[in-house]
Coordinates of C-alpha atoms in Angstrom, one line a residue:
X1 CA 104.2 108.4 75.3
X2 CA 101.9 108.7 78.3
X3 CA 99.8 111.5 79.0
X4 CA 102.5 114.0 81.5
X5 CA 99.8 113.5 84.2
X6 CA 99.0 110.0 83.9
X7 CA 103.1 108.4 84.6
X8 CA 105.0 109.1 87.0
X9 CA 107.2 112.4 87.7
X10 CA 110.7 112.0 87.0
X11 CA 113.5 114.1 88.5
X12 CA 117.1 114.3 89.2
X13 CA 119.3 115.3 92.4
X14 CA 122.5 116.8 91.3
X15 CA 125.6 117.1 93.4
X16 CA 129.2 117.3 92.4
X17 CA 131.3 114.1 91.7
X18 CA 133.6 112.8 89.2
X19 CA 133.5 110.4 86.2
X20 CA 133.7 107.5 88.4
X21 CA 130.9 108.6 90.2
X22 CA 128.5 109.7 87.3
X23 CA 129.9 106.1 85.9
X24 CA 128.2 104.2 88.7
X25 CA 125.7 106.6 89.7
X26 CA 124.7 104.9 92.6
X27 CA 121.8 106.5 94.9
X28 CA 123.2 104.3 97.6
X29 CA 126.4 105.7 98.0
X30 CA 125.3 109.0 98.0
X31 CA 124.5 111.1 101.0
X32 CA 120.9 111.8 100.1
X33 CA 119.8 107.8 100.1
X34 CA 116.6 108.7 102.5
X35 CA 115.6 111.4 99.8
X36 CA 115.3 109.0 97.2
X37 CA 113.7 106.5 98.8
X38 CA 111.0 108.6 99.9
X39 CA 110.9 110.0 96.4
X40 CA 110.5 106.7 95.0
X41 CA 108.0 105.7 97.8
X42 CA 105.8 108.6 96.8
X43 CA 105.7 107.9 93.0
X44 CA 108.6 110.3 92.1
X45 CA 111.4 108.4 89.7
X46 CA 114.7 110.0 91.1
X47 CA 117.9 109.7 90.2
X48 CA 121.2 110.9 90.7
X49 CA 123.2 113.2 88.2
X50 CA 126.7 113.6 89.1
X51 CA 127.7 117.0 87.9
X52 CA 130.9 118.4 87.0
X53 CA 132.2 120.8 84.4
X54 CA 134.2 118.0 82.6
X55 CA 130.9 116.5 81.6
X56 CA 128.7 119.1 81.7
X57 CA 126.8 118.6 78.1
X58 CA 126.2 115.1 79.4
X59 CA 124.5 116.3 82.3
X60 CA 122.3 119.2 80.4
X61 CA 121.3 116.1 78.3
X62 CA 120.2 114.4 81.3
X63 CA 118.2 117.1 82.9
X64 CA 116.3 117.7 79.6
X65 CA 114.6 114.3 80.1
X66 CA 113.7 114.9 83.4
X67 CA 110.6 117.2 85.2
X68 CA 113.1 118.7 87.2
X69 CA 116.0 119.0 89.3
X70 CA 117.1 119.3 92.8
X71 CA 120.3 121.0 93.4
X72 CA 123.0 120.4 96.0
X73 CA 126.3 122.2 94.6
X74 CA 128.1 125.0 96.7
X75 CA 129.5 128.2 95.2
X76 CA 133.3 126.8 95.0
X77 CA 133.4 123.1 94.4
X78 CA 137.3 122.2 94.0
X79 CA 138.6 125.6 93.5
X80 CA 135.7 126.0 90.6
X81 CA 132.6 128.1 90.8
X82 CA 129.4 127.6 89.8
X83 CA 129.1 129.8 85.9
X84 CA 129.2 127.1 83.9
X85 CA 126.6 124.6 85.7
X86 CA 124.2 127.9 86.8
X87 CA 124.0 128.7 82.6
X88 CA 123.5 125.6 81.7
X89 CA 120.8 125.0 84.7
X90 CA 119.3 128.1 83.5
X91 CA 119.2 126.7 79.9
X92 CA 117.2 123.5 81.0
X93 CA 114.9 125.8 83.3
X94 CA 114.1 128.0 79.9
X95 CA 112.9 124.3 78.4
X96 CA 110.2 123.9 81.2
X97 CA 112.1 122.0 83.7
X98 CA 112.1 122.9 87.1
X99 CA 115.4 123.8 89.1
X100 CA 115.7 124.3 92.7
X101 CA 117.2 126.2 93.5
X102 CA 117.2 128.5 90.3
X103 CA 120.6 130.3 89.5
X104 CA 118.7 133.7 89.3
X105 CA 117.1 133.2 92.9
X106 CA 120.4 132.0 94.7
X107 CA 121.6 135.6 93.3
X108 CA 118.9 137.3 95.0
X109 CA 118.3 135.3 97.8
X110 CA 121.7 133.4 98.6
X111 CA 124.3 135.6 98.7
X112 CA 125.7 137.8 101.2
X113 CA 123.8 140.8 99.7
X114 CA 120.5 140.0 101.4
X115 CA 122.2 141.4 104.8
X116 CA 121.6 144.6 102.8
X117 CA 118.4 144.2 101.5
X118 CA 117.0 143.6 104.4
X119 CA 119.1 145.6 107.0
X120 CA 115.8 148.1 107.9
X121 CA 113.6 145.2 108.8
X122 CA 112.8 143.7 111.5
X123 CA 115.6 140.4 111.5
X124 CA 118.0 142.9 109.6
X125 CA 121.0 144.6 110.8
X126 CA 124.0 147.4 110.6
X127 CA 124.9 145.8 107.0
X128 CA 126.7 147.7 104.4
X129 CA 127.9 146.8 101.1
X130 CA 131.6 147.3 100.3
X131 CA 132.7 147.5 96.9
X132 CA 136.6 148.1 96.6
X133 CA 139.7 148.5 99.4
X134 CA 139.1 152.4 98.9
X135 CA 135.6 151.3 100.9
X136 CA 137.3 148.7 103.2
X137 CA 139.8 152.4 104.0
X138 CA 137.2 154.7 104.5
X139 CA 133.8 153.3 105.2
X140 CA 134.6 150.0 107.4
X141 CA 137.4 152.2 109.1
X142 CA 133.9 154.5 109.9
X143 CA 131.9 152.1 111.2
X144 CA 134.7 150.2 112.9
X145 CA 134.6 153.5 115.6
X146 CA 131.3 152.1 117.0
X147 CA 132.5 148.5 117.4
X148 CA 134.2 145.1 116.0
X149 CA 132.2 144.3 112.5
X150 CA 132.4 141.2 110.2
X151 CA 133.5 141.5 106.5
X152 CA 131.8 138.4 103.9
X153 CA 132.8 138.0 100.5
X154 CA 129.3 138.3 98.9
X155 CA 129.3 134.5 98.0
X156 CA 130.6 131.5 99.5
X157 CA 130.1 128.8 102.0
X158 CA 132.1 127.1 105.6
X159 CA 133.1 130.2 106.4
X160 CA 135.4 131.2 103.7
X161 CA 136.2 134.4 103.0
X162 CA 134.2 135.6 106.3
X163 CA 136.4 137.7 108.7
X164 CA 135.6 139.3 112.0
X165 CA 137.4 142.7 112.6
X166 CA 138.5 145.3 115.6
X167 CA 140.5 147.7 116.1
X168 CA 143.4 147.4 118.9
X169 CA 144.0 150.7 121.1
X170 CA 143.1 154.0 120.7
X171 CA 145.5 155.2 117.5
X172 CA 143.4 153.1 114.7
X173 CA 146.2 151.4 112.9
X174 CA 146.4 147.5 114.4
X175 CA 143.6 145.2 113.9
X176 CA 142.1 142.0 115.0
X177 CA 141.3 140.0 111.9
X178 CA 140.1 136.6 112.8
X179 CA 138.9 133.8 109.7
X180 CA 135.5 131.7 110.2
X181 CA 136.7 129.2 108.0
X182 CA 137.6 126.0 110.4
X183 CA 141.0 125.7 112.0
X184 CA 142.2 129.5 111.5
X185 CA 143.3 131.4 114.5
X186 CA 143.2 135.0 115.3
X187 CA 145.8 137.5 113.8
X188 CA 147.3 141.1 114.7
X189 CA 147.7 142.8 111.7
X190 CA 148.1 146.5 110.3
X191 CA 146.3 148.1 107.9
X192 CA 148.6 147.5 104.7
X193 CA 148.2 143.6 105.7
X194 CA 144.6 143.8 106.5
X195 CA 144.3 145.4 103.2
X196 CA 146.5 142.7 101.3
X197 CA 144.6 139.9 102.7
X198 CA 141.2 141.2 101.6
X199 CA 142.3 142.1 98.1
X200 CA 141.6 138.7 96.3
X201 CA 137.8 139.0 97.4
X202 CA 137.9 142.4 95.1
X203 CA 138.9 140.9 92.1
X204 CA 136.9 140.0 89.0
X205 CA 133.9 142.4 90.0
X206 CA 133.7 141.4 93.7
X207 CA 132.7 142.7 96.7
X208 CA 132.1 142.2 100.1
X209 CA 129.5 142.9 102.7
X210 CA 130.1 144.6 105.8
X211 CA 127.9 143.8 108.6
X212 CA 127.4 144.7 112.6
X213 CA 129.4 142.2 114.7
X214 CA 126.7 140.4 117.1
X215 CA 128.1 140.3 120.5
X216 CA 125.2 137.4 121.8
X217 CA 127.0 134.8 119.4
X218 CA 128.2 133.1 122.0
X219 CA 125.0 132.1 123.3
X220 CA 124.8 129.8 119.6
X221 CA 123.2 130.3 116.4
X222 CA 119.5 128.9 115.3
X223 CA 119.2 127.7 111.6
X224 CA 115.4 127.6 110.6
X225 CA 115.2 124.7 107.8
X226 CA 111.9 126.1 105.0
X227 CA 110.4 123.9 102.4
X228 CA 109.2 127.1 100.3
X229 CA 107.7 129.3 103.0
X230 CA 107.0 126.9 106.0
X231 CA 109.7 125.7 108.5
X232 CA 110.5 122.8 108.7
X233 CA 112.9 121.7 111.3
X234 CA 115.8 123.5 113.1
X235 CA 119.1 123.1 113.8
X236 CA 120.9 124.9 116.8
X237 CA 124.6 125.3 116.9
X238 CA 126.0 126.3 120.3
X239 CA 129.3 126.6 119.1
X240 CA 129.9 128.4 116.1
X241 CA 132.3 130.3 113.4
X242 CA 133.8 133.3 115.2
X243 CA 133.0 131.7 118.5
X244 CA 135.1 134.2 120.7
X245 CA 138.2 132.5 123.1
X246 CA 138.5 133.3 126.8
X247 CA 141.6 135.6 128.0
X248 CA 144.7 133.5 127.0
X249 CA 143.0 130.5 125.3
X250 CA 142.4 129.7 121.9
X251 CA 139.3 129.6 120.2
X252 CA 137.2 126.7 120.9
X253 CA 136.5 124.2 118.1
X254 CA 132.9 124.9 116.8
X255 CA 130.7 122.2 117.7
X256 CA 127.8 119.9 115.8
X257 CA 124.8 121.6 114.9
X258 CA 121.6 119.2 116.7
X259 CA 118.7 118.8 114.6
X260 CA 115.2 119.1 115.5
X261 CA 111.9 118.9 114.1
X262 CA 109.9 122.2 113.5
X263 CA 107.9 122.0 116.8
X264 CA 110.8 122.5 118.8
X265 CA 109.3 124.7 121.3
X266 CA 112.3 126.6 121.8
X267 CA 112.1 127.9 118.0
X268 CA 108.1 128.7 118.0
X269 CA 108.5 132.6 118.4
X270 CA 111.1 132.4 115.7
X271 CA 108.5 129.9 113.2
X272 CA 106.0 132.1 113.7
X273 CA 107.3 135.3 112.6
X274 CA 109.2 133.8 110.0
X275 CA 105.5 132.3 108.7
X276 CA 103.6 135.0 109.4
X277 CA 105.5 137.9 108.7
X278 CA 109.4 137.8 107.8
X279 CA 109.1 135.6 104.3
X280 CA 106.7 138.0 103.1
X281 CA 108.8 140.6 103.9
X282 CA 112.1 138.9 102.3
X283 CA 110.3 138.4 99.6
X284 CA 109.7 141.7 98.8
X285 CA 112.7 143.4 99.6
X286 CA 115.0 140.5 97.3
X287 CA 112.8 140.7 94.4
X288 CA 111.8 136.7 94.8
X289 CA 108.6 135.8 94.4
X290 CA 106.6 133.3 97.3
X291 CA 105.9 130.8 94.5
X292 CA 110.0 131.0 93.7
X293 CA 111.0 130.6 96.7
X294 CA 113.4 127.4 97.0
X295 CA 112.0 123.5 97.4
X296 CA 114.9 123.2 100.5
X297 CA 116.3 126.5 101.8
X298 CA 117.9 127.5 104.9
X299 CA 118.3 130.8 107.1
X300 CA 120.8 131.3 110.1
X301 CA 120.0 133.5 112.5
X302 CA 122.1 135.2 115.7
X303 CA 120.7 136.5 118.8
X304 CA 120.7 140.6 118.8
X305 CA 119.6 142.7 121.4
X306 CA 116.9 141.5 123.0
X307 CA 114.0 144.3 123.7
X308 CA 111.9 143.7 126.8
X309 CA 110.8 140.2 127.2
X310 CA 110.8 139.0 123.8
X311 CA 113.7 137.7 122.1
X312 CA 115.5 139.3 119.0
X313 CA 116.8 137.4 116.4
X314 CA 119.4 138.5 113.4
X315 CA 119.9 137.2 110.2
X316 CA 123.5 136.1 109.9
X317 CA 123.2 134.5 106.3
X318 CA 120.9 132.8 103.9
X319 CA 121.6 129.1 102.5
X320 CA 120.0 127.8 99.3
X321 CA 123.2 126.5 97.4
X322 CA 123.7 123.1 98.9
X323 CA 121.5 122.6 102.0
X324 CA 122.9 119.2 103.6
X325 CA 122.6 117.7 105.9
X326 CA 119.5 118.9 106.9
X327 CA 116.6 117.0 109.7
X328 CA 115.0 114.5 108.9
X329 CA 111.7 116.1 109.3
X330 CA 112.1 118.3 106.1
X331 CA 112.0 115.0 104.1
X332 CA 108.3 114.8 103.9
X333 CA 107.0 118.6 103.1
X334 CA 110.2 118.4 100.3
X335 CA 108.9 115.4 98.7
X336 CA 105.7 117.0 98.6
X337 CA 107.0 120.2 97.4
X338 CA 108.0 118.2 94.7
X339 CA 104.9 116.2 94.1
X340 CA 103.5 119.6 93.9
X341 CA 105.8 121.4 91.3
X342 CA 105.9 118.4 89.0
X343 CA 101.7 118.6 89.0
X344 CA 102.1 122.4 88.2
X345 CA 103.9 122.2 85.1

């Protein structure tokens, strides 16, 4: 065999699919056909693995070959989680292949608890964690005094298990409870209902977090796209999850996120903190290392209150799961990322 450094790097993109799909295996029909031809345009050997639990051992097999992996997989795939493929990815990362992102730094970094961990920095929030229904009955029903807040089961994606809540009137027992998840529509609810619907995010060890409500959200939300620790590209969403309706209308229907490159100069004062000063600081307060920081990654932030003339922005949630689609413009630094971590090893 070839010296590692003298053939070519070889690496797989994994997404979920069934047996027909792993059968065929076809980079054309998948949704990620300008990644692999830029991979392949660069040197890089890339090729799909179709993942799902059925075939799992197949798949480990696969990656074992391979320098590493690029992962696109949410949380819940098909009413499944993600236990059995993050072991086994974090099997084939323990043999020296890479894996981005890494099952130990989507727990630090893409879960709902990073509103927490970084709630006393500057992008952070009013965030609280809530671990049972006896905190949903005495601490949310606290904070709810000062204003509407949003309750998000720790992890999960499209707005599932994400719920905006206020109280109605002055007594404290009726609720607005409102679901981000597409096509839901606000409800009037007591407490004993509130409580019932909240229940299954509880179970099994779960929990929640319990953030501020953002009143600016209407004014859209700004995704920054990172390859490691520089942005780039954007993606602004004027109408989004939670969008409030107008007296007597319903909410409206959120609308595409548009894609730009990362020197959109609407998004400069937000690049340049987030380069200069606010991955550091993620970093430190998640426990994830710069060099760990994900290949492709994504981080959604709300406008807060804005102090003097210069804008304040809010971190609504961290993606590193299954970041697609995502611009065009984060093709290049990816592949290079790439390039990069297959030299390293």
């Amino acid at each position: 065999m070839p010296h590692r450094s003298h053939r070519r790097p070889r690496v797989a993109i994994l997404y979920p699919g069934d047996r027909a799909m792993r059968d065929r295996a076809d980079p054309r029909e998948s949704r990620f056909v300008a990644l692999f031809d830029a991979l392949a345009a660069a040197g890089v050997m890339a090729e799909p693995a179709i993942y799902h639990d059925d075939f799992v051992e197949e798949v480990r097999s696969q990656l074992l070959s391979l320098d590493g992996v690029l992962v696109w997989h949410n949380p819940v795939e098909s009413g499944r989680t993600r236990d059995m493929l993050d072991s086994m990815l974090r099997e084939v990362a323990a043999q020296g292949v890479f894996v981005s992102t890494h099952p130990d730094t989507i727990l630090r970094l893409g879960t709902k608890d990073v509103l927490v961990a970084v709630r006393d920095l500057p992008f952070g929030s009013d965030a609280w964690p809530v671990g049972s229904l006896a905190d949903v009955r005495e601490g949310v029903m606290a904070r709810l005094a000062n204003g509407p807040r949003v309750l998000k089961q720790h992890r999960g994606h499209s707005g599932i298990g994400v719920w905006r809540l206020e109280v109605i009137g002055s007594h404290g027992d009726r609720f607005r409870l409102r679901h981000a998840q597409r096509g839901s529509t606000e409800q009037t609810v007591d407490l004993d209902t509130l409580l019932r619907t909240l229940a299954p995010y509880f179970d099994e060890g779960g929990h929640m977090v319990d953030q501020a409500w953002q009143p600016r959200l209407a004014e859209g939300m700004v995704r920054a796209y990172l390859v490691r620790d520089r942005a780039a590209g954007f993606g602004h969403q004027a109408v989004n999850a939670l969008y409030p309706a107008a007296n007597g209308e319903s909410a409206p229907v959120p609308g595409p996120r548009l894609y730009s490159d990362p020197d959109d100069a609407r998004f400069q004062a937000l690049r340049q903190r987030l380069e200069q000063e606010w991955l550091a600081l993620l970093c430190a307060s998640t426990g994830v290392a710069p060099a760990g920081l994900p290949l492709l990654w994504d981080a959604d932030f709300l406008l807060g209150e804005r102090h003097a003339d210069e804008e304040r922005y809010v971190l609504c949630e961290v993606n590193v799961s299954s970041v697609s689609p995502f611009p065009e413009s984060a093709i290049a630094p990816l592949v290079q990322a790439v390039l990069q971590q297959c030299a390293s090893r």
